[in-house]
Short mmCIF file of C-alpha atoms in Angstrom, two decimals:
data_model
loop_
_atom_site.label_atom_id
_atom_site.label_comp_id
_atom_site.label_asym_id
_atom_site.label_seq_id
_atom_site.Cartn_x
_atom_site.Cartn_y
_atom_site.Cartn_z
CA UNK A 223 -42.53 25.72 -24.81
CA UNK A 224 -42.29 23.03 -22.17
CA UNK A 225 -40.26 23.84 -19.09
CA UNK A 226 -39.26 21.45 -16.26
CA UNK A 227 -41.36 21.85 -13.15
CA UNK A 228 -39.97 23.41 -9.98
CA UNK A 229 -39.39 20.10 -8.22
CA UNK A 230 -36.97 19.02 -10.96
CA UNK A 231 -34.81 22.11 -10.47
CA UNK A 232 -35.01 21.59 -6.71
CA UNK A 233 -33.75 18.03 -7.16
CA UNK A 234 -30.80 19.38 -9.11
CA UNK A 235 -29.51 22.05 -6.73
CA UNK A 236 -30.34 20.92 -3.18
CA UNK A 237 -28.11 17.80 -3.08
CA UNK A 238 -25.18 19.87 -4.34
CA UNK A 239 -25.54 22.17 -1.34
CA UNK A 240 -25.62 19.25 1.09
CA UNK A 241 -22.73 17.52 -0.70
CA UNK A 242 -20.47 20.45 0.10
CA UNK A 243 -21.10 19.86 3.82
CA UNK A 244 -20.22 16.15 3.78
CA UNK A 245 -17.16 15.16 5.85
CA UNK A 246 -15.65 11.70 5.69
CA UNK A 247 -13.01 12.05 8.39
CA UNK A 248 -9.34 11.79 7.67
CA UNK A 249 -7.40 12.50 5.66
CA UNK A 250 -7.65 16.28 5.58
CA UNK A 251 -6.26 18.28 2.69
CA UNK A 252 -2.81 18.00 4.32
CA UNK A 253 -2.75 14.31 3.45
CA UNK A 254 -2.48 15.23 -0.19
CA UNK A 255 0.62 17.37 0.31
CA UNK A 256 4.18 16.26 -0.34
CA UNK A 257 6.04 14.28 2.32
CA UNK A 258 7.23 16.18 5.33
CA UNK A 259 10.14 15.37 7.64
CA UNK A 260 10.17 11.87 9.11
CA UNK A 261 10.21 8.35 7.68
CA UNK A 262 6.62 7.56 8.64
CA UNK A 263 5.19 10.54 6.76
CA UNK A 264 7.42 9.76 3.77
CA UNK A 265 6.16 6.16 3.73
CA UNK A 266 2.56 7.33 4.14
CA UNK A 267 2.82 9.71 1.19
CA UNK A 268 4.48 7.08 -1.01
CA UNK A 269 2.46 4.03 -0.01
CA UNK A 270 -0.74 5.87 1.01
CA UNK A 271 -1.32 3.92 4.21
CA UNK A 272 0.45 3.67 7.58
CA UNK A 273 0.14 2.06 11.01
CA UNK A 274 -3.40 1.49 12.32
CA UNK A 275 -4.79 1.34 8.78
CA UNK A 276 -7.61 -1.21 8.41
CA UNK A 277 -7.84 -3.85 5.68
CA UNK A 278 -10.15 -6.75 4.85
CA UNK A 279 -8.73 -10.02 3.52
CA UNK A 280 -10.17 -10.88 0.12
CA UNK A 281 -9.96 -14.21 -1.65
CA UNK A 282 -9.48 -17.45 0.24
CA UNK A 283 -6.62 -16.90 2.66
CA UNK A 284 -3.12 -15.49 3.23
CA UNK A 285 -0.29 -16.73 5.43
CA UNK A 286 1.72 -14.43 7.69
CA UNK A 287 4.94 -15.11 9.58
CA UNK A 288 4.74 -14.89 13.36
CA UNK A 289 8.42 -13.89 13.52
CA UNK A 290 9.90 -10.64 12.25
CA UNK A 291 11.78 -10.84 8.91
CA UNK A 292 15.15 -10.69 10.67
CA UNK A 293 14.27 -13.50 13.10
CA UNK A 294 14.51 -17.27 12.74
CA UNK A 295 12.95 -19.79 12.58
CA UNK A 296 9.84 -18.83 10.59
CA UNK A 297 6.42 -19.93 11.81
CA UNK A 298 3.15 -18.89 10.20
CA UNK A 299 -0.56 -18.47 10.77
CA UNK A 300 -3.39 -18.17 8.28
CA UNK A 301 -5.78 -15.30 7.76
CA UNK A 302 -8.98 -16.11 5.91
CA UNK A 303 -11.16 -14.20 3.49
CA UNK A 304 -13.33 -11.64 5.25
CA UNK A 305 -11.00 -11.23 8.23
CA UNK A 306 -10.59 -7.63 9.40
CA UNK A 307 -6.94 -6.80 10.03
CA UNK A 308 -5.00 -3.71 11.09
CA UNK A 309 -1.48 -2.59 10.20
CA UNK A 310 0.56 -2.92 13.41
CA UNK A 311 4.07 -2.12 12.16
CA UNK A 312 6.12 -1.55 9.02
CA UNK A 313 9.73 -2.57 8.47
CA UNK A 314 12.13 -1.95 5.58
CA UNK A 315 14.67 -4.65 4.68
CA UNK A 316 16.93 -3.20 1.95
CA UNK A 317 18.64 -6.55 1.37
CA UNK A 318 15.40 -8.43 0.62
CA UNK A 319 15.44 -9.37 -3.08
CA UNK A 320 11.68 -10.08 -3.18
CA UNK A 321 10.26 -6.98 -1.52
CA UNK A 322 12.11 -4.61 0.78
CA UNK A 323 8.96 -3.62 2.68
CA UNK A 324 7.49 -5.94 5.32
CA UNK A 325 4.17 -5.19 7.03
CA UNK A 326 3.00 -6.53 10.36
CA UNK A 327 -0.76 -7.07 10.50
CA UNK A 328 -3.01 -8.23 13.32
CA UNK A 329 -6.45 -9.77 13.39
CA UNK A 330 -6.50 -9.86 17.18
CA UNK A 331 -4.01 -10.03 20.06
CA UNK A 332 -3.18 -13.68 19.37
CA UNK A 333 -3.22 -13.64 15.57
CA UNK A 334 -0.61 -11.32 14.09
CA UNK A 335 2.48 -11.55 11.92
CA UNK A 336 4.60 -10.23 9.06
CA UNK A 337 4.14 -10.39 5.28
CA UNK A 338 5.70 -8.78 2.21
CA UNK A 339 3.84 -5.60 1.29
CA UNK A 340 3.35 -6.76 -2.29
CA UNK A 341 1.74 -10.02 -1.18
CA UNK A 342 -0.39 -8.18 1.36
CA UNK A 343 -1.79 -5.59 -1.04
CA UNK A 344 -2.61 -8.28 -3.60
CA UNK A 345 -4.73 -10.09 -1.01
CA UNK A 346 -6.52 -7.30 0.87
CA UNK A 347 -8.66 -4.25 0.28
CA UNK A 348 -9.33 -1.19 2.46
CA UNK A 349 -12.05 -1.56 5.05
CA UNK A 350 -14.24 1.06 3.41
CA UNK A 351 -17.27 0.47 1.14
CA UNK A 352 -16.18 3.14 -1.37
CA UNK A 353 -12.73 1.57 -1.70
CA UNK A 354 -14.28 -1.87 -2.09
CA UNK A 355 -16.57 -0.58 -4.84
CA UNK A 356 -13.56 0.95 -6.64
CA UNK A 357 -11.64 -2.32 -6.27
CA UNK A 358 -14.51 -4.33 -7.72
CA UNK A 359 -14.77 -2.21 -10.86
CA UNK A 360 -11.00 -1.97 -11.29
CA UNK A 361 -10.73 -5.64 -12.19
CA UNK A 362 -9.87 -5.82 -15.91
CA UNK A 363 -11.58 -9.16 -16.41
CA UNK A 364 -14.81 -7.84 -14.91
CA UNK A 365 -14.61 -4.71 -17.06
CA UNK A 366 -14.13 -6.71 -20.27
CA UNK A 367 -16.99 -9.04 -19.33
CA UNK A 368 -19.28 -6.13 -18.48
CA UNK A 369 -18.33 -4.33 -21.69
CA UNK A 370 -19.34 -7.33 -23.81
CA UNK A 371 -22.63 -7.72 -21.94
CA UNK A 372 -23.37 -4.00 -22.22
CA UNK A 373 -22.69 -3.81 -25.95
CA UNK A 374 -24.74 -6.89 -26.81
CA UNK A 375 -27.65 -5.97 -24.53
CA UNK A 376 -27.70 -2.35 -25.64
CA UNK A 377 -27.63 -3.28 -29.34
CA UNK A 378 -30.57 -5.65 -28.87
CA UNK A 379 -32.58 -3.20 -26.75
CA UNK A 380 -32.04 -0.29 -29.14
CA UNK A 381 -32.91 -2.46 -32.14
CA UNK A 382 -36.22 -3.42 -30.52
CA UNK A 383 -36.93 0.20 -29.70
CA UNK A 384 -36.30 1.33 -33.29
CA UNK A 385 -38.60 -1.38 -34.65
CA UNK A 386 -41.38 -0.37 -32.28
CA UNK A 387 -40.80 3.31 -33.12
CA UNK A 388 -40.82 3.99 -29.39
CA UNK A 389 -39.33 6.96 -27.61
CA UNK A 390 -35.56 6.74 -27.39
CA UNK A 391 -32.99 9.26 -26.22
CA UNK A 392 -31.15 11.21 -28.96
CA UNK A 393 -33.37 9.86 -31.76
CA UNK A 394 -37.05 10.02 -30.83
CA UNK A 395 -36.77 11.78 -27.50
CA UNK A 396 -39.33 13.18 -25.09
CA UNK A 397 -39.70 16.93 -24.58
CA UNK A 398 -37.16 17.08 -21.76
CA UNK A 399 -33.42 17.57 -21.90
CA UNK A 400 -32.72 15.69 -18.65
CA UNK A 401 -32.33 12.23 -20.31
CA UNK A 402 -29.87 13.64 -22.85
CA UNK A 403 -28.09 15.49 -20.06
CA UNK A 404 -27.79 12.25 -18.10
CA UNK A 405 -26.08 10.57 -21.07
CA UNK A 406 -23.72 13.55 -21.41
CA UNK A 407 -22.83 13.44 -17.70
CA UNK A 408 -22.00 9.74 -18.05
CA UNK A 409 -19.71 10.53 -20.99
CA UNK A 410 -17.96 13.36 -19.13
CA UNK A 411 -17.57 11.25 -15.98
CA UNK A 412 -16.05 8.34 -17.90
CA UNK A 413 -13.64 10.69 -19.68
CA UNK A 414 -12.55 12.26 -16.38
CA UNK A 415 -12.03 8.85 -14.78
CA UNK A 416 -9.89 7.58 -17.65
CA UNK A 417 -7.89 10.83 -17.66
CA UNK A 418 -7.08 10.46 -13.96
CA UNK A 419 -5.91 6.88 -14.57
CA UNK A 420 -3.54 8.10 -17.28
CA UNK A 421 -2.16 11.36 -15.89
CA UNK A 422 -2.55 11.16 -12.10
CA UNK A 423 -2.57 7.51 -11.07
CA UNK A 424 -0.89 8.15 -7.69
CA UNK A 425 -3.52 10.67 -6.62
CA UNK A 426 -6.21 8.14 -7.54
CA UNK A 427 -4.32 5.51 -5.57
CA UNK A 428 -4.33 7.80 -2.53
CA UNK A 429 -8.04 8.41 -3.01
CA UNK A 430 -8.54 4.64 -3.15
CA UNK A 431 -6.98 4.27 0.30
CA UNK A 432 -8.66 7.39 1.73
CA UNK A 433 -11.96 7.88 -0.15
CA UNK A 434 -14.30 10.78 0.39
CA UNK A 435 -17.61 11.85 -1.11
CA UNK A 436 -16.77 15.52 -0.60
CA UNK A 437 -15.42 17.01 -3.88
CA UNK A 438 -13.97 19.97 -1.95
CA UNK A 439 -11.68 17.84 0.28
CA UNK A 440 -9.61 16.35 -2.55
CA UNK A 441 -7.42 17.70 -5.37
CA UNK A 442 -9.17 19.52 -8.20
CA UNK A 443 -9.11 16.69 -10.73
CA UNK A 444 -10.50 14.18 -8.21
CA UNK A 445 -13.04 16.80 -7.09
CA UNK A 446 -14.26 17.28 -10.65
CA UNK A 447 -14.78 13.55 -10.99
CA UNK A 448 -16.68 13.38 -7.69
CA UNK A 449 -18.81 16.35 -8.78
CA UNK A 450 -19.67 14.49 -11.97
CA UNK A 451 -20.72 11.46 -9.90
CA UNK A 452 -22.98 13.66 -7.75
CA UNK A 453 -24.35 15.23 -10.94
CA UNK A 454 -25.01 11.75 -12.30
CA UNK A 455 -27.16 10.90 -9.29
CA UNK A 456 -29.00 14.22 -9.31
CA UNK A 457 -29.67 14.40 -13.05
CA UNK A 458 -30.66 10.73 -13.03
CA UNK A 459 -33.37 11.38 -10.43
CA UNK A 460 -34.58 14.41 -12.38
CA UNK A 461 -34.66 12.40 -15.64
CA UNK A 462 -36.60 9.60 -13.93
CA UNK A 463 -39.21 12.07 -12.69
CA UNK A 464 -39.56 13.67 -16.13
CA UNK A 465 -39.98 10.32 -17.89
CA UNK A 466 -42.58 9.05 -15.40
CA UNK A 467 -44.48 12.35 -15.62
CA UNK A 468 -44.57 12.52 -19.43
CA UNK A 469 -45.08 8.90 -20.52
CA UNK A 470 -47.52 6.11 -19.63
CA UNK A 471 -46.12 3.40 -17.38
CA UNK A 472 -45.38 0.85 -20.12
CA UNK A 473 -43.72 3.38 -22.43
CA UNK A 474 -41.81 4.91 -19.52
CA UNK A 475 -40.35 1.51 -18.63
CA UNK A 476 -39.22 0.87 -22.20
CA UNK A 477 -37.75 4.37 -22.46
CA UNK A 478 -35.83 3.98 -19.20
CA UNK A 479 -34.42 0.65 -20.38
CA UNK A 480 -33.20 2.20 -23.62
CA UNK A 481 -31.80 5.17 -21.69
CA UNK A 482 -29.86 2.80 -19.41
CA UNK A 483 -28.51 1.01 -22.50
CA UNK A 484 -27.33 4.28 -24.07
CA UNK A 485 -25.68 5.37 -20.80
CA UNK A 486 -23.93 2.01 -20.46
CA UNK A 487 -22.58 2.26 -24.00
CA UNK A 488 -21.41 5.83 -23.31
CA UNK A 489 -19.50 4.66 -20.24
CA UNK A 490 -17.77 1.81 -22.05
CA UNK A 491 -16.95 3.84 -25.17
CA UNK A 492 -15.60 6.94 -23.44
CA UNK A 493 -13.72 5.16 -20.63
CA UNK A 494 -11.87 2.99 -23.16
CA UNK A 495 -11.44 5.49 -26.02
CA UNK A 496 -9.99 8.13 -23.67
CA UNK A 497 -7.14 5.77 -22.81
CA UNK A 498 -6.10 6.12 -26.46
CA UNK A 499 -6.84 9.89 -26.56
CA UNK A 500 -9.73 9.33 -28.97
CA UNK A 501 -12.22 10.20 -26.26
CA UNK A 502 -11.03 13.82 -26.20
CA UNK A 503 -12.25 14.17 -29.78
CA UNK A 504 -15.39 12.11 -29.33
CA UNK A 505 -16.62 14.00 -26.25
CA UNK A 506 -17.12 17.48 -27.83
CA UNK A 507 -18.55 15.82 -30.95
CA UNK A 508 -21.00 13.85 -28.80
CA UNK A 509 -22.02 16.96 -26.86
CA UNK A 510 -22.63 18.86 -30.11
CA UNK A 511 -24.61 15.93 -31.55
CA UNK A 512 -26.79 15.52 -28.44
CA UNK A 513 -27.66 19.20 -28.11
CA UNK A 514 -28.27 19.70 -31.84
CA UNK A 515 -30.49 16.63 -32.21
CA UNK A 516 -32.54 17.58 -29.17
CA UNK A 517 -33.11 21.14 -30.38
CA UNK A 518 -34.12 19.97 -33.86
CA UNK A 519 -36.31 16.98 -33.01
CA UNK A 520 -37.54 17.18 -29.43
CA UNK A 521 -37.52 20.81 -28.30
CA UNK A 522 -41.07 22.14 -28.73
CA UNK A 523 -40.78 25.90 -29.19
CA UNK A 524 -44.43 26.63 -29.96
CA UNK A 525 -47.96 25.64 -28.99
CA UNK A 526 -50.99 25.54 -31.25
CA UNK A 527 -53.23 28.60 -30.98
CA UNK A 528 -56.36 26.44 -31.29
CA UNK A 529 -55.81 23.22 -29.31
CA UNK A 530 -52.70 24.05 -27.30
CA UNK A 531 -50.75 21.09 -28.72
CA UNK A 532 -46.96 21.26 -28.79
CA UNK A 533 -45.25 22.20 -32.07
CA UNK A 534 -41.65 21.85 -33.18
CA UNK A 535 -42.13 24.58 -35.76
CA UNK A 536 -44.80 26.89 -37.12
CA UNK A 537 -47.28 25.62 -39.69
CA UNK A 538 -50.05 23.04 -39.66
CA UNK A 539 -50.77 21.54 -36.25
CA UNK A 540 -50.51 17.72 -36.35
CA UNK A 541 -53.16 17.51 -33.60
CA UNK A 542 -56.05 19.59 -34.94
CA UNK A 543 -54.96 20.72 -38.42
CA UNK A 544 -54.98 24.44 -37.64
CA UNK A 545 -52.37 26.57 -39.40
CA UNK A 546 -50.13 28.53 -37.03
CA UNK A 547 -48.19 31.44 -38.51
#
């Protein structure tokens, strides 16, 4: 029976230990609690940002008023895409029919002004690379476009692999469970992400404004998703090492391409199907299918007594013809 080498197991467990020590700064766990006394804390808990929060202008430009909402006349200045701005003040205007919340932002001492919160949030993103990554992949048009590309590319790649009778995860797999485990982690991660979007959108919104890579500094459901992302990275590295170690370079490249295609399809299928509750049925079925197929087709339980070749079951060895009872 083939077992993963020690370095593979080391790659799995060590990053998890270091991940638990990661600290991203504020907010602490208190930031996830309900609002306390005071208008500023109430606004922070509801809107997830407050004074001194940093944004980056996205798109072409936005215009801000140099006078406060209750002052006349209005004059304006322009902020351009890529400008770094900070929240200087927040004002509530209950009589405003467009948006009752006004936000004062500043690029520097000379360039600052007021804008409706709704207009501001549509034109900026948090000054944090994790938030910017989340914002990029939250665009529905990009997701639809990527889904079409993924499905078409994966179908073509898998078709070529079947015709060549090459190694392919779930169907003609190598003697390692790490590639199948990687696909399963992708499916679980996509299901968790879609579940958070459905049942806890405000907690995800808070995480968007205050991201962290530490799964122990956020609520349980967000922490589970972050743990699945860490597991994705760790298992992916272990799978890469196993593929490179077991296959020649050309076959390893083809196998990794097909593995990437399967993982991409898993992400698209489970992230979309979970929004319609179908993913909760598909996920256990997919786990059962993956484990069963691997055990039946790719898990070598025996070795030949004569040549030492790997065997799926007892009987005639396909390598040397010896009969193993």
